[in-house]
């Protein structure tokens, strides 16, 4: 297993908190107080009282799991910055593989172990009038010890799947190490390699049914991930036309 600790300590500035409402909100407050807060500032909390998921959902945040938010300044347009969803979920895939697990990715950025959700990513941003990103807050939740119950989808945890206990500090630095490697690669070479890696680790198979929760519910068969990170599906209607979906969740 790769140990990223020394590299990460030099690069990231991690603020440790016992409890916050949401690490994303805590980081956004820091940015509004100190607008020059540098890239690679991270808030890590042991517990969140108002953890937020995508599409306004709650993210159950008991002690024992990983909750962190990173500040990035990728110097690009908002449309491109959304690809950082894939940078992040692939870094989580790298991390899970360190424990001998076989993670799969559900569009856009859920990591699944044995078909059950183990992590989620919540991106929030601020941009200028020309849609150039001022800052990006990347929130990451990873079930390490606890798999929240009674969720609308099946969940699991790293410990449950690996049968091991995990040192939180080591997990954080290994995740940040993998993240940084993929982030720098994306900045230098673009989305292509990420797209290929995403497809290699995809939970979706070409031709298999996929249900998308976007503005409305759409059913089709999985076709591919486009070169911008959108989901392409083929409709089930007689015309079998291709549809490209830029935002939403797959069920
Ligand atoms: C999802 O719905 O899949 C995204 C979940 C993201 C949860 C993380 S936990 C750390 C950060 N703070 C939040 O309030 N949400 C994100």
PDB file of N, CA and C in Angstrom, residues 94-167:
ATOM      1  N   UNK A  94      -9.287   4.446  -6.164  1.00  0.00           N
ATOM      2  CA  UNK A  94      -7.877   4.090  -5.906  1.00  0.00           C
ATOM      3  C   UNK A  94      -7.704   3.669  -4.448  1.00  0.00           C
ATOM      4  N   UNK A  95      -8.324   4.440  -3.556  1.00  0.00           N
ATOM      5  CA  UNK A  95      -8.202   4.173  -2.121  1.00  0.00           C
ATOM      6  C   UNK A  95      -8.817   2.810  -1.764  1.00  0.00           C
ATOM      7  N   UNK A  96     -10.009   2.558  -2.268  1.00  0.00           N
ATOM      8  CA  UNK A  96     -10.674   1.271  -1.956  1.00  0.00           C
ATOM      9  C   UNK A  96      -9.844   0.098  -2.479  1.00  0.00           C
ATOM     10  N   UNK A  97      -9.210   0.291  -3.646  1.00  0.00           N
ATOM     11  CA  UNK A  97      -8.411  -0.801  -4.219  1.00  0.00           C
ATOM     12  C   UNK A  97      -7.205  -1.129  -3.344  1.00  0.00           C
ATOM     13  N   UNK A  98      -6.711  -0.133  -2.603  1.00  0.00           N
ATOM     14  CA  UNK A  98      -5.612  -0.370  -1.665  1.00  0.00           C
ATOM     15  C   UNK A  98      -5.977  -1.441  -0.641  1.00  0.00           C
ATOM     16  N   UNK A  99      -7.284  -1.588  -0.378  1.00  0.00           N
ATOM     17  CA  UNK A  99      -7.726  -2.564   0.620  1.00  0.00           C
ATOM     18  C   UNK A  99      -8.190  -3.854  -0.035  1.00  0.00           C
ATOM     19  N   UNK A 100      -7.804  -4.033  -1.285  1.00  0.00           N
ATOM     20  CA  UNK A 100      -8.125  -5.280  -1.981  1.00  0.00           C
ATOM     21  C   UNK A 100      -9.577  -5.358  -2.411  1.00  0.00           C
ATOM     22  N   UNK A 101     -10.286  -4.228  -2.408  1.00  0.00           N
ATOM     23  CA  UNK A 101     -11.708  -4.242  -2.767  1.00  0.00           C
ATOM     24  C   UNK A 101     -11.892  -3.962  -4.260  1.00  0.00           C
ATOM     25  N   UNK A 102     -13.092  -4.211  -4.764  1.00  0.00           N
ATOM     26  CA  UNK A 102     -13.374  -4.002  -6.197  1.00  0.00           C
ATOM     27  C   UNK A 102     -14.482  -2.966  -6.362  1.00  0.00           C
ATOM     28  N   UNK A 103     -14.149  -1.685  -6.165  1.00  0.00           N
ATOM     29  CA  UNK A 103     -15.174  -0.642  -6.264  1.00  0.00           C
ATOM     30  C   UNK A 103     -15.691  -0.455  -7.681  1.00  0.00           C
ATOM     31  N   UNK A 104     -16.946  -0.024  -7.774  1.00  0.00           N
ATOM     32  CA  UNK A 104     -17.557   0.287  -9.074  1.00  0.00           C
ATOM     33  C   UNK A 104     -18.161   1.677  -8.988  1.00  0.00           C
ATOM     34  N   UNK A 105     -18.196   2.357 -10.134  1.00  0.00           N
ATOM     35  CA  UNK A 105     -18.706   3.730 -10.150  1.00  0.00           C
ATOM     36  C   UNK A 105     -20.072   3.812 -10.784  1.00  0.00           C
ATOM     37  N   UNK A 106     -20.959   4.468 -10.078  1.00  0.00           N
ATOM     38  CA  UNK A 106     -22.316   4.684 -10.591  1.00  0.00           C
ATOM     39  C   UNK A 106     -22.400   6.156 -10.959  1.00  0.00           C
ATOM     40  N   UNK A 107     -22.849   6.446 -12.179  1.00  0.00           N
ATOM     41  CA  UNK A 107     -22.867   7.828 -12.653  1.00  0.00           C
ATOM     42  C   UNK A 107     -23.733   8.724 -11.773  1.00  0.00           C
ATOM     43  N   UNK A 108     -23.295   9.930 -11.411  1.00  0.00           N
ATOM     44  CA  UNK A 108     -22.013  10.472 -11.850  1.00  0.00           C
ATOM     45  C   UNK A 108     -20.830  10.083 -10.959  1.00  0.00           C
ATOM     46  N   UNK A 109     -21.053   9.967  -9.638  1.00  0.00           N
ATOM     47  CA  UNK A 109     -19.838   9.825  -8.820  1.00  0.00           C
ATOM     48  C   UNK A 109     -20.009   9.006  -7.550  1.00  0.00           C
ATOM     49  N   UNK A 110     -20.968   8.109  -7.521  1.00  0.00           N
ATOM     50  CA  UNK A 110     -21.097   7.242  -6.341  1.00  0.00           C
ATOM     51  C   UNK A 110     -20.123   6.081  -6.459  1.00  0.00           C
ATOM     52  N   UNK A 111     -19.443   5.774  -5.356  1.00  0.00           N
ATOM     53  CA  UNK A 111     -18.603   4.575  -5.346  1.00  0.00           C
ATOM     54  C   UNK A 111     -19.398   3.465  -4.665  1.00  0.00           C
ATOM     55  N   UNK A 112     -19.474   2.322  -5.338  1.00  0.00           N
ATOM     56  CA  UNK A 112     -20.222   1.177  -4.805  1.00  0.00           C
ATOM     57  C   UNK A 112     -19.268   0.034  -4.480  1.00  0.00           C
ATOM     58  N   UNK A 113     -19.559  -0.666  -3.385  1.00  0.00           N
ATOM     59  CA  UNK A 113     -18.859  -1.922  -3.091  1.00  0.00           C
ATOM     60  C   UNK A 113     -19.950  -2.977  -3.026  1.00  0.00           C
ATOM     61  N   UNK A 114     -19.819  -3.994  -3.826  1.00  0.00           N
ATOM     62  CA  UNK A 114     -20.872  -5.020  -3.887  1.00  0.00           C
ATOM     63  C   UNK A 114     -22.251  -4.407  -4.144  1.00  0.00           C
ATOM     64  N   UNK A 115     -22.317  -3.397  -4.988  1.00  0.00           N
ATOM     65  CA  UNK A 115     -23.596  -2.764  -5.333  1.00  0.00           C
ATOM     66  C   UNK A 115     -24.148  -1.821  -4.278  1.00  0.00           C
ATOM     67  N   UNK A 116     -23.378  -1.583  -3.203  1.00  0.00           N
ATOM     68  CA  UNK A 116     -23.877  -0.729  -2.115  1.00  0.00           C
ATOM     69  C   UNK A 116     -23.013   0.524  -2.001  1.00  0.00           C
ATOM     70  N   UNK A 117     -23.677   1.642  -1.718  1.00  0.00           N
ATOM     71  CA  UNK A 117     -22.963   2.925  -1.747  1.00  0.00           C
ATOM     72  C   UNK A 117     -22.022   3.064  -0.539  1.00  0.00           C
ATOM     73  N   UNK A 118     -20.770   3.420  -0.809  1.00  0.00           N
ATOM     74  CA  UNK A 118     -19.800   3.590   0.282  1.00  0.00           C
ATOM     75  C   UNK A 118     -19.352   5.047   0.398  1.00  0.00           C
ATOM     76  N   UNK A 119     -19.555   5.841  -0.658  1.00  0.00           N
ATOM     77  CA  UNK A 119     -19.101   7.238  -0.565  1.00  0.00           C
ATOM     78  C   UNK A 119     -19.909   8.132  -1.485  1.00  0.00           C
ATOM     79  N   UNK A 120     -19.801   9.425  -1.234  1.00  0.00           N
ATOM     80  CA  UNK A 120     -20.482  10.406  -2.077  1.00  0.00           C
ATOM     81  C   UNK A 120     -19.650  11.674  -2.163  1.00  0.00           C
ATOM     82  N   UNK A 121     -19.881  12.440  -3.216  1.00  0.00           N
ATOM     83  CA  UNK A 121     -19.110  13.669  -3.460  1.00  0.00           C
ATOM     84  C   UNK A 121     -20.092  14.811  -3.708  1.00  0.00           C
ATOM     85  N   UNK A 122     -19.855  15.937  -3.052  1.00  0.00           N
ATOM     86  CA  UNK A 122     -20.716  17.109  -3.244  1.00  0.00           C
ATOM     87  C   UNK A 122     -19.850  18.315  -3.616  1.00  0.00           C
ATOM     88  N   UNK A 123     -20.008  18.750  -4.872  1.00  0.00           N
ATOM     89  CA  UNK A 123     -19.221  19.883  -5.382  1.00  0.00           C
ATOM     90  C   UNK A 123     -20.039  21.162  -5.271  1.00  0.00           C
ATOM     91  N   UNK A 124     -19.417  22.222  -4.748  1.00  0.00           N
ATOM     92  CA  UNK A 124     -20.070  23.532  -4.730  1.00  0.00           C
ATOM     93  C   UNK A 124     -19.051  24.551  -5.226  1.00  0.00           C
ATOM     94  N   UNK A 125     -19.561  25.604  -5.886  1.00  0.00           N
ATOM     95  CA  UNK A 125     -18.600  26.500  -6.532  1.00  0.00           C
ATOM     96  C   UNK A 125     -19.071  27.939  -6.541  1.00  0.00           C
ATOM     97  N   UNK A 126     -18.128  28.809  -6.846  1.00  0.00           N
ATOM     98  CA  UNK A 126     -18.440  30.208  -7.075  1.00  0.00           C
ATOM     99  C   UNK A 126     -17.683  30.614  -8.333  1.00  0.00           C
ATOM    100  N   UNK A 127     -18.385  31.355  -9.222  1.00  0.00           N
ATOM    101  CA  UNK A 127     -17.741  31.737 -10.479  1.00  0.00           C
ATOM    102  C   UNK A 127     -18.024  33.201 -10.769  1.00  0.00           C
ATOM    103  N   UNK A 128     -17.232  33.798 -11.658  1.00  0.00           N
ATOM    104  CA  UNK A 128     -17.476  35.199 -12.023  1.00  0.00           C
ATOM    105  C   UNK A 128     -18.516  35.265 -13.152  1.00  0.00           C
ATOM    106  N   UNK A 129     -18.742  36.466 -13.656  1.00  0.00           N
ATOM    107  CA  UNK A 129     -19.817  36.629 -14.649  1.00  0.00           C
ATOM    108  C   UNK A 129     -19.535  35.884 -15.949  1.00  0.00           C
ATOM    109  N   UNK A 130     -18.239  35.592 -16.172  1.00  0.00           N
ATOM    110  CA  UNK A 130     -17.915  34.836 -17.396  1.00  0.00           C
ATOM    111  C   UNK A 130     -17.844  33.335 -17.131  1.00  0.00           C
ATOM    112  N   UNK A 131     -18.381  32.913 -15.990  1.00  0.00           N
ATOM    113  CA  UNK A 131     -18.415  31.499 -15.592  1.00  0.00           C
ATOM    114  C   UNK A 131     -17.022  30.928 -15.333  1.00  0.00           C
ATOM    115  N   UNK A 132     -16.065  31.814 -15.033  1.00  0.00           N
ATOM    116  CA  UNK A 132     -14.737  31.344 -14.641  1.00  0.00           C
ATOM    117  C   UNK A 132     -14.761  31.071 -13.136  1.00  0.00           C
ATOM    118  N   UNK A 133     -14.251  29.894 -12.731  1.00  0.00           N
ATOM    119  CA  UNK A 133     -14.360  29.475 -11.330  1.00  0.00           C
ATOM    120  C   UNK A 133     -13.474  30.325 -10.414  1.00  0.00           C
ATOM    121  N   UNK A 134     -14.092  30.874  -9.345  1.00  0.00           N
ATOM    122  CA  UNK A 134     -13.298  31.530  -8.301  1.00  0.00           C
ATOM    123  C   UNK A 134     -12.806  30.484  -7.304  1.00  0.00           C
ATOM    124  N   UNK A 135     -13.742  29.680  -6.864  1.00  0.00           N
ATOM    125  CA  UNK A 135     -13.369  28.579  -5.965  1.00  0.00           C
ATOM    126  C   UNK A 135     -14.318  27.406  -6.142  1.00  0.00           C
ATOM    127  N   UNK A 136     -13.792  26.273  -5.738  1.00  0.00           N
ATOM    128  CA  UNK A 136     -14.569  25.038  -5.785  1.00  0.00           C
ATOM    129  C   UNK A 136     -14.399  24.353  -4.430  1.00  0.00           C
ATOM    130  N   UNK A 137     -15.503  23.955  -3.828  1.00  0.00           N
ATOM    131  CA  UNK A 137     -15.421  23.191  -2.582  1.00  0.00           C
ATOM    132  C   UNK A 137     -15.849  21.762  -2.917  1.00  0.00           C
ATOM    133  N   UNK A 138     -14.952  20.831  -2.644  1.00  0.00           N
ATOM    134  CA  UNK A 138     -15.222  19.425  -2.949  1.00  0.00           C
ATOM    135  C   UNK A 138     -15.449  18.686  -1.629  1.00  0.00           C
ATOM    136  N   UNK A 139     -16.686  18.311  -1.376  1.00  0.00           N
ATOM    137  CA  UNK A 139     -17.019  17.605  -0.133  1.00  0.00           C
ATOM    138  C   UNK A 139     -17.028  16.108  -0.375  1.00  0.00           C
ATOM    139  N   UNK A 140     -16.361  15.385   0.523  1.00  0.00           N
ATOM    140  CA  UNK A 140     -16.259  13.932   0.364  1.00  0.00           C
ATOM    141  C   UNK A 140     -16.752  13.245   1.637  1.00  0.00           C
ATOM    142  N   UNK A 141     -17.679  12.321   1.471  1.00  0.00           N
ATOM    143  CA  UNK A 141     -18.126  11.492   2.588  1.00  0.00           C
ATOM    144  C   UNK A 141     -17.790  10.046   2.262  1.00  0.00           C
ATOM    145  N   UNK A 142     -17.139   9.360   3.188  1.00  0.00           N
ATOM    146  CA  UNK A 142     -16.780   7.952   2.967  1.00  0.00           C
ATOM    147  C   UNK A 142     -17.186   7.158   4.208  1.00  0.00           C
ATOM    148  N   UNK A 143     -17.996   6.131   4.004  1.00  0.00           N
ATOM    149  CA  UNK A 143     -18.389   5.277   5.127  1.00  0.00           C
ATOM    150  C   UNK A 143     -17.200   4.392   5.489  1.00  0.00           C
ATOM    151  N   UNK A 144     -16.615   4.666   6.631  1.00  0.00           N
ATOM    152  CA  UNK A 144     -15.434   3.893   7.039  1.00  0.00           C
ATOM    153  C   UNK A 144     -15.864   2.784   8.000  1.00  0.00           C
ATOM    154  N   UNK A 145     -16.529   3.161   9.111  1.00  0.00           N
ATOM    155  CA  UNK A 145     -16.963   2.158  10.084  1.00  0.00           C
ATOM    156  C   UNK A 145     -18.470   1.914  10.032  1.00  0.00           C
ATOM    157  N   UNK A 146     -19.194   2.982   9.694  1.00  0.00           N
ATOM    158  CA  UNK A 146     -20.642   2.945   9.855  1.00  0.00           C
ATOM    159  C   UNK A 146     -21.331   3.022   8.498  1.00  0.00           C
ATOM    160  N   UNK A 147     -22.269   2.102   8.237  1.00  0.00           N
ATOM    161  CA  UNK A 147     -23.073   2.180   7.015  1.00  0.00           C
ATOM    162  C   UNK A 147     -24.472   2.630   7.425  1.00  0.00           C
ATOM    163  N   UNK A 148     -24.838   3.884   7.162  1.00  0.00           N
ATOM    164  CA  UNK A 148     -26.150   4.379   7.611  1.00  0.00           C
ATOM    165  C   UNK A 148     -27.285   3.483   7.130  1.00  0.00           C
ATOM    166  N   UNK A 149     -28.237   3.255   8.047  1.00  0.00           N
ATOM    167  CA  UNK A 149     -29.366   2.376   7.698  1.00  0.00           C
ATOM    168  C   UNK A 149     -30.567   3.195   7.270  1.00  0.00           C
ATOM    169  N   UNK A 150     -31.564   2.523   6.747  1.00  0.00           N
ATOM    170  CA  UNK A 150     -32.821   3.157   6.324  1.00  0.00           C
ATOM    171  C   UNK A 150     -32.621   4.267   5.305  1.00  0.00           C
ATOM    172  N   UNK A 151     -31.652   4.098   4.436  1.00  0.00           N
ATOM    173  CA  UNK A 151     -31.462   5.067   3.362  1.00  0.00           C
ATOM    174  C   UNK A 151     -32.263   4.574   2.149  1.00  0.00           C
ATOM    175  N   UNK A 152     -32.567   5.480   1.206  1.00  0.00           N
ATOM    176  CA  UNK A 152     -33.331   5.025   0.037  1.00  0.00           C
ATOM    177  C   UNK A 152     -32.519   4.125  -0.897  1.00  0.00           C
ATOM    178  N   UNK A 153     -31.259   3.874  -0.560  1.00  0.00           N
ATOM    179  CA  UNK A 153     -30.400   3.014  -1.379  1.00  0.00           C
ATOM    180  C   UNK A 153     -29.555   2.161  -0.418  1.00  0.00           C
ATOM    181  N   UNK A 154     -29.043   1.001  -0.868  1.00  0.00           N
ATOM    182  CA  UNK A 154     -28.229   0.177   0.032  1.00  0.00           C
ATOM    183  C   UNK A 154     -26.868   0.833   0.315  1.00  0.00           C
ATOM    184  N   UNK A 155     -26.397   0.672   1.535  1.00  0.00           N
ATOM    185  CA  UNK A 155     -25.111   1.282   1.906  1.00  0.00           C
ATOM    186  C   UNK A 155     -24.198   0.231   2.524  1.00  0.00           C
ATOM    187  N   UNK A 156     -22.909   0.497   2.485  1.00  0.00           N
ATOM    188  CA  UNK A 156     -21.952  -0.354   3.182  1.00  0.00           C
ATOM    189  C   UNK A 156     -20.807   0.518   3.677  1.00  0.00           C
ATOM    190  N   UNK A 157     -19.831  -0.120   4.340  1.00  0.00           N
ATOM    191  CA  UNK A 157     -18.678   0.642   4.826  1.00  0.00           C
ATOM    192  C   UNK A 157     -17.394  -0.103   4.456  1.00  0.00           C
ATOM    193  N   UNK A 158     -16.314   0.652   4.488  1.00  0.00           N
ATOM    194  CA  UNK A 158     -15.000   0.099   4.161  1.00  0.00           C
ATOM    195  C   UNK A 158     -14.645  -1.054   5.109  1.00  0.00           C
ATOM    196  N   UNK A 159     -14.903  -0.852   6.405  1.00  0.00           N
ATOM    197  CA  UNK A 159     -14.544  -1.886   7.388  1.00  0.00           C
ATOM    198  C   UNK A 159     -15.348  -3.157   7.178  1.00  0.00           C
ATOM    199  N   UNK A 160     -16.641  -2.956   6.906  1.00  0.00           N
ATOM    200  CA  UNK A 160     -17.508  -4.117   6.695  1.00  0.00           C
ATOM    201  C   UNK A 160     -17.006  -4.930   5.496  1.00  0.00           C
ATOM    202  N   UNK A 161     -16.611  -4.251   4.446  1.00  0.00           N
ATOM    203  CA  UNK A 161     -16.224  -4.952   3.225  1.00  0.00           C
ATOM    204  C   UNK A 161     -14.804  -5.503   3.291  1.00  0.00           C
ATOM    205  N   UNK A 162     -13.909  -4.800   4.027  1.00  0.00           N
ATOM    206  CA  UNK A 162     -12.512  -5.244   4.030  1.00  0.00           C
ATOM    207  C   UNK A 162     -12.223  -6.145   5.231  1.00  0.00           C
ATOM    208  N   UNK A 163     -13.129  -6.091   6.231  1.00  0.00           N
ATOM    209  CA  UNK A 163     -12.891  -6.866   7.450  1.00  0.00           C
ATOM    210  C   UNK A 163     -11.727  -6.307   8.259  1.00  0.00           C
ATOM    211  N   UNK A 164     -11.359  -5.057   7.995  1.00  0.00           N
ATOM    212  CA  UNK A 164     -10.221  -4.460   8.708  1.00  0.00           C
ATOM    213  C   UNK A 164     -10.675  -3.193   9.431  1.00  0.00           C
ATOM    214  N   UNK A 165      -9.883  -2.766  10.414  1.00  0.00           N
ATOM    215  CA  UNK A 165     -10.124  -1.440  10.986  1.00  0.00           C
ATOM    216  C   UNK A 165      -9.217  -0.468  10.238  1.00  0.00           C
ATOM    217  N   UNK A 166      -9.558   0.804  10.280  1.00  0.00           N
ATOM    218  CA  UNK A 166      -8.807   1.765   9.475  1.00  0.00           C
ATOM    219  C   UNK A 166      -8.389   2.961  10.303  1.00  0.00           C
ATOM    220  N   UNK A 167      -7.124   3.355  10.133  1.00  0.00           N
ATOM    221  CA  UNK A 167      -6.620   4.539  10.809  1.00  0.00           C
ATOM    222  C   UNK A 167      -7.065   5.761   9.996  1.00  0.00           C
TER     223      UNK A 167
END
